[in-house]
PDB file of C-alpha atoms in Angstrom:
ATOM      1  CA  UNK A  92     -37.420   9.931 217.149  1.00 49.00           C
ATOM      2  CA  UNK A  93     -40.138  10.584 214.739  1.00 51.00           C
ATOM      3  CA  UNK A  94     -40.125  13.458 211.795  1.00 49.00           C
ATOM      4  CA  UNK A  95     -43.454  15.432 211.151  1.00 58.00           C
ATOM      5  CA  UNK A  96     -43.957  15.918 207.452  1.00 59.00           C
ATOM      6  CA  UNK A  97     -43.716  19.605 207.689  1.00 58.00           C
ATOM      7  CA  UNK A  98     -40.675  19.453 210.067  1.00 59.00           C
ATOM      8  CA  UNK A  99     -38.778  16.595 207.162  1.00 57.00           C
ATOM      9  CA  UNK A 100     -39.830  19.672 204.513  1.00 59.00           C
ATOM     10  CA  UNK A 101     -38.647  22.023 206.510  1.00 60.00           C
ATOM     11  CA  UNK A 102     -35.223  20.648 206.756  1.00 55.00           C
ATOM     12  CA  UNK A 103     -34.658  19.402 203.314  1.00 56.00           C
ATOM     13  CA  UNK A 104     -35.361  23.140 202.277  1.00 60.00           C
ATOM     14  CA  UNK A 105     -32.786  24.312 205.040  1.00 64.00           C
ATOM     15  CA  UNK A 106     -30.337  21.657 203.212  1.00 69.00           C
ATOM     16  CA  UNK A 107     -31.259  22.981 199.956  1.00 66.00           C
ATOM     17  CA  UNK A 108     -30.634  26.283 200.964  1.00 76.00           C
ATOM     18  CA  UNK A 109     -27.385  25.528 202.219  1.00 81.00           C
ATOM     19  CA  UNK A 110     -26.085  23.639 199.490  1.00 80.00           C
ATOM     20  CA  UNK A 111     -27.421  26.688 197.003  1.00 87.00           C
ATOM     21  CA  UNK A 112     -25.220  29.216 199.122  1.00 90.00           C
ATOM     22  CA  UNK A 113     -22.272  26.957 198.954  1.00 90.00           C
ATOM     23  CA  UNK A 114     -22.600  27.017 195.110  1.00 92.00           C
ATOM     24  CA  UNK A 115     -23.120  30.246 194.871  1.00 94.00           C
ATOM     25  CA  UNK A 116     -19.524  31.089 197.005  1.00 95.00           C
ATOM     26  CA  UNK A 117     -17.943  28.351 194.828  1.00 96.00           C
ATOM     27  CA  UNK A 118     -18.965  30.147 191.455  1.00 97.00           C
ATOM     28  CA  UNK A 119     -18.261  33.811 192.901  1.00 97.00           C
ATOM     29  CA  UNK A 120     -14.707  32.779 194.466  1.00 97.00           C
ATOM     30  CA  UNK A 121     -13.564  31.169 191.255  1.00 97.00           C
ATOM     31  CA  UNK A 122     -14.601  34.221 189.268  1.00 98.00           C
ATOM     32  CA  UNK A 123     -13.006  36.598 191.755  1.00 97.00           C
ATOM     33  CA  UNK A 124     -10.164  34.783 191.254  1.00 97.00           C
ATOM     34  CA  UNK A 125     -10.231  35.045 187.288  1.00 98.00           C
ATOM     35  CA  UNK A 126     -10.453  39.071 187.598  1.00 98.00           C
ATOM     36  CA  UNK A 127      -7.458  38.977 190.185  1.00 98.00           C
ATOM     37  CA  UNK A 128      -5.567  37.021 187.446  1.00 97.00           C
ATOM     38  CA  UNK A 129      -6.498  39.277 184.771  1.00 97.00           C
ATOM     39  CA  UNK A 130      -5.775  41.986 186.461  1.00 97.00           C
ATOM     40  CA  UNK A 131      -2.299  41.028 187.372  1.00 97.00           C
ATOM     41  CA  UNK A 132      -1.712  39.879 183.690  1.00 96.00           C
ATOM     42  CA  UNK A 133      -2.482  43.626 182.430  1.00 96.00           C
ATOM     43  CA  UNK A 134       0.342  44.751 184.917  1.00 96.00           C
ATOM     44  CA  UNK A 135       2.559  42.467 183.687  1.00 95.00           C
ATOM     45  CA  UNK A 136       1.813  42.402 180.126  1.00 94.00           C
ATOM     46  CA  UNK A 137       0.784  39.840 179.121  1.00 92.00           C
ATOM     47  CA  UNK A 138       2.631  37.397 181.166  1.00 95.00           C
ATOM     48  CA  UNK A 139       0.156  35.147 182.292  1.00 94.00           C
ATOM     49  CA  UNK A 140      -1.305  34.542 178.520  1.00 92.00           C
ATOM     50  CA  UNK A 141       1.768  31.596 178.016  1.00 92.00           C
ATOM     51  CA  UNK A 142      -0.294  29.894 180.578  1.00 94.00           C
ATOM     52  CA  UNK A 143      -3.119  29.200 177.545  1.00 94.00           C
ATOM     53  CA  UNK A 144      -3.135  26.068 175.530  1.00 94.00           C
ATOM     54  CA  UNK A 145      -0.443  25.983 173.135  1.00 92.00           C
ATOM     55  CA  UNK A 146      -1.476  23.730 170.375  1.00 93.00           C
ATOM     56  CA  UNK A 147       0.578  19.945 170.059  1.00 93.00           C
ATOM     57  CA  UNK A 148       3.181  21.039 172.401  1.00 91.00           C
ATOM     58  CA  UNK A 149       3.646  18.315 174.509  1.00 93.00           C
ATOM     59  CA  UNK A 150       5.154  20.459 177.190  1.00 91.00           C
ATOM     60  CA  UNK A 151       2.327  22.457 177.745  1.00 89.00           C
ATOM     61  CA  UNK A 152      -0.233  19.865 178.125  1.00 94.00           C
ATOM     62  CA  UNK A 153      -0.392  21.129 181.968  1.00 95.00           C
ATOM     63  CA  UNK A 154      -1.904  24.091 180.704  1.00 95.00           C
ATOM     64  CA  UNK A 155      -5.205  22.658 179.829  1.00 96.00           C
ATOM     65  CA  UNK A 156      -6.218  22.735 183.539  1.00 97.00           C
ATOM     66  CA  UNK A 157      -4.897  26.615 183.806  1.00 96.00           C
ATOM     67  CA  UNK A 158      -6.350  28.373 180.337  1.00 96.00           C
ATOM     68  CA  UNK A 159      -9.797  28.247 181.324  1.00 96.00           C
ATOM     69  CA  UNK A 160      -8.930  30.857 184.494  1.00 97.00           C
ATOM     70  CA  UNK A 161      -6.939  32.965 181.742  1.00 95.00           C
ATOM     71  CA  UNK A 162      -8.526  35.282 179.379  1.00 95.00           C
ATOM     72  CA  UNK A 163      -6.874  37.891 176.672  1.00 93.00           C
ATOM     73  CA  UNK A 164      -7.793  40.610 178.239  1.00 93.00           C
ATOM     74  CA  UNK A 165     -10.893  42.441 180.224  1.00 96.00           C
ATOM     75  CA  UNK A 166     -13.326  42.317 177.185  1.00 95.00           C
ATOM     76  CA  UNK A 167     -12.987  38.776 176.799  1.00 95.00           C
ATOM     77  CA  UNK A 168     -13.183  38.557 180.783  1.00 97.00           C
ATOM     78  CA  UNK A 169     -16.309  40.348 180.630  1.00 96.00           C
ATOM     79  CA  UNK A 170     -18.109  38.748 178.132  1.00 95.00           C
ATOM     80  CA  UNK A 171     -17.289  35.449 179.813  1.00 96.00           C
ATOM     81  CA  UNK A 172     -18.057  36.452 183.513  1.00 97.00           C
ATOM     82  CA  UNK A 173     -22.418  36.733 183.475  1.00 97.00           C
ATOM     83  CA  UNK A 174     -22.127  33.445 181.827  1.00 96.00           C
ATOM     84  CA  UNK A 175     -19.864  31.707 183.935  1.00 97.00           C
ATOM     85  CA  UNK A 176     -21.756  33.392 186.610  1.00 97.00           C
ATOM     86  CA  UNK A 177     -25.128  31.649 185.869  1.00 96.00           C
ATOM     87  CA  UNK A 178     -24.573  28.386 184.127  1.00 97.00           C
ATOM     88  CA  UNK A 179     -21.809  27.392 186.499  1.00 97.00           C
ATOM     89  CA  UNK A 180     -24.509  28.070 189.518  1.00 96.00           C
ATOM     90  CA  UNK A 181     -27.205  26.089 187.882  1.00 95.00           C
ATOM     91  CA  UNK A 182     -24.595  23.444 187.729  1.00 95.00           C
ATOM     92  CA  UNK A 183     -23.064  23.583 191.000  1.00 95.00           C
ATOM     93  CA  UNK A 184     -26.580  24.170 193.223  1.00 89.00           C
ATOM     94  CA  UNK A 185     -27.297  20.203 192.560  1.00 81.00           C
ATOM     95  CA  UNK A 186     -24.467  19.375 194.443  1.00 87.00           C
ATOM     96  CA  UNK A 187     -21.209  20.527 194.641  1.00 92.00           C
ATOM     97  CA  UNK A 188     -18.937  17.435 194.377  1.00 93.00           C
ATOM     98  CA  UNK A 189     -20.730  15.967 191.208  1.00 93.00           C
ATOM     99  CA  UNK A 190     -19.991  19.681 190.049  1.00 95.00           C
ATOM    100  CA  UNK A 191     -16.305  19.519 190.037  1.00 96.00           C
ATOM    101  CA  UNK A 192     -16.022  16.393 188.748  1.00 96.00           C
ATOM    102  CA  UNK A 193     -18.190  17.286 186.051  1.00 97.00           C
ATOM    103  CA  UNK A 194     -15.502  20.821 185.703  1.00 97.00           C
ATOM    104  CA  UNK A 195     -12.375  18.272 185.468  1.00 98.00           C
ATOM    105  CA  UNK A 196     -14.092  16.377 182.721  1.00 97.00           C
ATOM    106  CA  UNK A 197     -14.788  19.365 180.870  1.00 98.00           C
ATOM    107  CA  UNK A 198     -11.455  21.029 181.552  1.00 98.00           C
ATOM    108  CA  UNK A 199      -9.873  17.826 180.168  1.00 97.00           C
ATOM    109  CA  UNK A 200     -11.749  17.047 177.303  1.00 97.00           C
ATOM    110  CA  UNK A 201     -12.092  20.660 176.060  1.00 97.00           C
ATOM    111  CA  UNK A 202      -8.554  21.404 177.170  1.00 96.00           C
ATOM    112  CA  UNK A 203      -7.225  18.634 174.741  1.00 96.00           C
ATOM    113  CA  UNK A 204      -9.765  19.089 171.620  1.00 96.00           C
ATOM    114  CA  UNK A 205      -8.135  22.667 171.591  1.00 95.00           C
ATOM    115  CA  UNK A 206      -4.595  21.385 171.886  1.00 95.00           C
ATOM    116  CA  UNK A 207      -4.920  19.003 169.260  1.00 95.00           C
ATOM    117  CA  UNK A 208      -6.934  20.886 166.741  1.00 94.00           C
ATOM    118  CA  UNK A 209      -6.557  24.859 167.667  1.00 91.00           C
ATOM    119  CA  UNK A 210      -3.811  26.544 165.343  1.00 90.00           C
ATOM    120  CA  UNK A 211      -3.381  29.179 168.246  1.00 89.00           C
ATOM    121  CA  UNK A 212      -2.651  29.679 171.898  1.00 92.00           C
ATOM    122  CA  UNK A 213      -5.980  29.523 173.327  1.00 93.00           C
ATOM    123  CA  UNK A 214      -7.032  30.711 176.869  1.00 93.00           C
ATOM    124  CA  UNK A 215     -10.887  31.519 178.950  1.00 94.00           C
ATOM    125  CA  UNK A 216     -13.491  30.275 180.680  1.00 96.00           C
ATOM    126  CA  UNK A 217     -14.907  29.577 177.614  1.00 95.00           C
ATOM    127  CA  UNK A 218     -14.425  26.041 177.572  1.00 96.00           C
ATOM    128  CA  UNK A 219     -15.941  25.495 180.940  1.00 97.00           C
ATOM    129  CA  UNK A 220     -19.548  28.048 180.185  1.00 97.00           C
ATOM    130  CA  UNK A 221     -19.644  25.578 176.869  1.00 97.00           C
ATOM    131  CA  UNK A 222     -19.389  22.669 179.374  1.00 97.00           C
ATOM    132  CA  UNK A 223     -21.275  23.870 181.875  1.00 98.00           C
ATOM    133  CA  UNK A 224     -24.243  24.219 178.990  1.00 97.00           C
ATOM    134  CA  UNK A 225     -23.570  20.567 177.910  1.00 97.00           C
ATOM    135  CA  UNK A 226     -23.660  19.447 181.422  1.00 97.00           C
ATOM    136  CA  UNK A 227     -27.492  21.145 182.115  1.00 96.00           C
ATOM    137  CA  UNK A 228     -28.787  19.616 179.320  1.00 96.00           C
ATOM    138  CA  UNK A 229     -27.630  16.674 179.378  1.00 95.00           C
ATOM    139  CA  UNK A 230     -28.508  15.993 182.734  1.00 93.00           C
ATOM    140  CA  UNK A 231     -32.022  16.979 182.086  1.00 92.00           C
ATOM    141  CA  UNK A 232     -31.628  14.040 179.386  1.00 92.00           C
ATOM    142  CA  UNK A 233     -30.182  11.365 181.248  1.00 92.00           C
ATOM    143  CA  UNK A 234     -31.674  11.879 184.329  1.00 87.00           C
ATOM    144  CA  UNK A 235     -35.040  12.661 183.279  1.00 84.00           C
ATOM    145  CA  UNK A 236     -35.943  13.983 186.689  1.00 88.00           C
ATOM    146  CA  UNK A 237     -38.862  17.179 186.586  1.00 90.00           C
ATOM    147  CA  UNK A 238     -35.930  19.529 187.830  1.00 89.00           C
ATOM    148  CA  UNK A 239     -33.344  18.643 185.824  1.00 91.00           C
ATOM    149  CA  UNK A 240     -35.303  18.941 182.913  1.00 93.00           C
ATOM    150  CA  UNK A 241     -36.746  22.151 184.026  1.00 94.00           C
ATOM    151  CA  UNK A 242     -33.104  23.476 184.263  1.00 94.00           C
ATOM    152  CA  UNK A 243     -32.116  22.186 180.784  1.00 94.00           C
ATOM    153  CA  UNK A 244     -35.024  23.466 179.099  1.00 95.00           C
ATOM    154  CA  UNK A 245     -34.594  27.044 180.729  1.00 96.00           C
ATOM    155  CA  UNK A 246     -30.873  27.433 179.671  1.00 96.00           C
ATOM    156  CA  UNK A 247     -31.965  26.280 176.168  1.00 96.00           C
ATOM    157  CA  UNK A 248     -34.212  28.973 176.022  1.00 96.00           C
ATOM    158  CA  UNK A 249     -32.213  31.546 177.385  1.00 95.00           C
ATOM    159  CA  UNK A 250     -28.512  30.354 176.432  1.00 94.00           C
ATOM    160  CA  UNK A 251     -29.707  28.357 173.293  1.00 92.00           C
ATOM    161  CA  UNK A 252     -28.285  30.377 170.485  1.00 93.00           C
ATOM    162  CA  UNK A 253     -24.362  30.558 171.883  1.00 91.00           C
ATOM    163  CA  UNK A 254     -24.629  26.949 170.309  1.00 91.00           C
ATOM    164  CA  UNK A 255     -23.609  28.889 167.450  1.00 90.00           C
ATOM    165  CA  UNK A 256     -20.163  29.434 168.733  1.00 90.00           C
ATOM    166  CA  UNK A 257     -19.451  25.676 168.129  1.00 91.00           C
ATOM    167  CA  UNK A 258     -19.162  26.525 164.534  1.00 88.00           C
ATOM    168  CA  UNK A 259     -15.706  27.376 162.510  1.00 89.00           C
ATOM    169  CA  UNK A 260     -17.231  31.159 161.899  1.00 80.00           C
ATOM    170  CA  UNK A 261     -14.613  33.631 163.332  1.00 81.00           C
ATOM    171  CA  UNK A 262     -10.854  32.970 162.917  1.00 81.00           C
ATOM    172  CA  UNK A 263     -10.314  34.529 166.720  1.00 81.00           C
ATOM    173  CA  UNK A 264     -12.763  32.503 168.090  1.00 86.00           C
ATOM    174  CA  UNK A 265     -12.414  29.215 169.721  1.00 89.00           C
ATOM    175  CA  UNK A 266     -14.914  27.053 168.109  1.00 93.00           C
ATOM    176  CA  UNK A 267     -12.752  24.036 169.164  1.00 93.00           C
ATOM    177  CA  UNK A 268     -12.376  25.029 172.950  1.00 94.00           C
ATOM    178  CA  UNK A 269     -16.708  25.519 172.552  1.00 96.00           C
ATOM    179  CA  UNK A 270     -17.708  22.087 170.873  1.00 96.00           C
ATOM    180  CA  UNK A 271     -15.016  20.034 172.800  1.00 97.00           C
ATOM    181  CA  UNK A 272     -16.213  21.855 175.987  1.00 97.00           C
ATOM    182  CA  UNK A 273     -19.960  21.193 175.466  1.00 97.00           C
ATOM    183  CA  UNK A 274     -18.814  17.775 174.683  1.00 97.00           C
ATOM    184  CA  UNK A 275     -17.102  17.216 177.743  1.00 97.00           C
ATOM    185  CA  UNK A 276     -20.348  18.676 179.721  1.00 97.00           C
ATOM    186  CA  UNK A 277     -22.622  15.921 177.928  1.00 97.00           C
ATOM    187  CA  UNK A 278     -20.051  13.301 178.693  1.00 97.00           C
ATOM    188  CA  UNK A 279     -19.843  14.790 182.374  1.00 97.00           C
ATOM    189  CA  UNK A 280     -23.781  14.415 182.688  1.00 95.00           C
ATOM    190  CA  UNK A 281     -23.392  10.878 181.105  1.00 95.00           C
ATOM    191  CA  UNK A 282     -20.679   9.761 183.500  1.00 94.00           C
ATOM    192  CA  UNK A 283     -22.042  11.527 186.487  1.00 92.00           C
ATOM    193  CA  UNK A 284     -25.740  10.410 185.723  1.00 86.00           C
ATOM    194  CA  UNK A 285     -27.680   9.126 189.258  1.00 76.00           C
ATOM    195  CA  UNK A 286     -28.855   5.683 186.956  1.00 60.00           C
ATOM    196  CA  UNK A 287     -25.694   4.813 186.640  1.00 58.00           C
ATOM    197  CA  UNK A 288     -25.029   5.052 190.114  1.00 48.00           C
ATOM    198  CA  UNK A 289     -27.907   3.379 191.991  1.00 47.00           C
ATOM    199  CA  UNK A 290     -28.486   1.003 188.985  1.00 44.00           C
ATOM    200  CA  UNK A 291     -26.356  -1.758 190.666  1.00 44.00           C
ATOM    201  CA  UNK A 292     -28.231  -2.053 193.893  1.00 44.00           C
ATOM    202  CA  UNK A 293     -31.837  -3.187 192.816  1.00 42.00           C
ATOM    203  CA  UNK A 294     -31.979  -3.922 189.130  1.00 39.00           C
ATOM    204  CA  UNK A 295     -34.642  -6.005 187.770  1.00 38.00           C
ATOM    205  CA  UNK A 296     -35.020  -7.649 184.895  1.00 36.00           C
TER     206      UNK A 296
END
């Protein structure tokens, strides 16, 4: 059976279009999830905050893939949620599975940059917006295709200045969970990268 041009367009936008709305669930799920938490942590107290990353505890290493769902309470949730909202999108609409793998790199390289150099329990999403920016850009540079690099360039301009949250400036900030968590995005979009896929089947000297 032969495709028509505009019928192959036509379907690669419908495929485009569904893998957008499947992002878009993804991202609003997990932060309806995050509010739920938070919301049953101010009922309780507190109680949910020992689930943050206590620092060189060996015992709570776990905890590095459940602080970035925790936050100290609704202002911090808040301030986190547009954010998480937007970058995690823009990550997730090129595909969903390179996505979370990208997340569990993030989560595990921010995760343990906080536990080994944080003097506090540290919890929020944080870590993964930080990553999430790493993982645009970096894609944009490694991949070097036009709409990667259109993405990267666009958070740049619009996100570019919470780079200054990587820097040791306010004691109750996390500056570790931010620079280990952009690090882990860059190493995500390094790992992840389509080169180093495909580069095995037809490379030429």
């Amino acid at each position: 059976m032969s495709f028509t041009p505009d019928r192959q367009r036509s379907e690669g936008l419908a495929k485009h279009g569904v893998r957008a709305l499947g992002s878009a669930v993804l991202i609003l799920t997990v932060t309806i999830v995050m509010w739920v938490l938070e919301a049953f942590d101010y009922t309780t107290n507190g109680w949910l905050d020992r689930f943050g990353i206590q620092p060189r505890d060996v015992n709570d290493l776990p905890d590095i893939f459940t602080a970035p769902f925790m936050h100290a309470g609704f202002g911090h949730l808040t301030a986190n949620t547009v954010p998480f909202l937007i970058l995690g999108f823009a990550a997730a609409a090129r595909g969903i599975a390179k996505f979370l793998a990208a997340s569990l790199i993030i989560i595990v390289v921010g995760g343990l940059g906080v536990w080994f150099l944080s003097p506090a329990n540290t919890l929020g999403s944080s870590i993964l917006i930080f990553g999430f920016f790493g993982y645009l850009v970096g894609r944009g540079i490694f991949e070097r295709r036009l709409p990667d690099i259109a993405i990267a360039v666009a958070v740049v301009a619009v996100y570019g200045t919470m780079l200054l949250g990587v820097l040791p400036s306010d004691p109750t900030v996390s500056w570790q969970g931010h620079l280990f968590g952009l690090l882990g995005g860059v190493l995500a979009s390094w790992f992840l990268r389509r080169g180093k896929i495909e580069a095995p089947r037809g490379a030429s000297g």
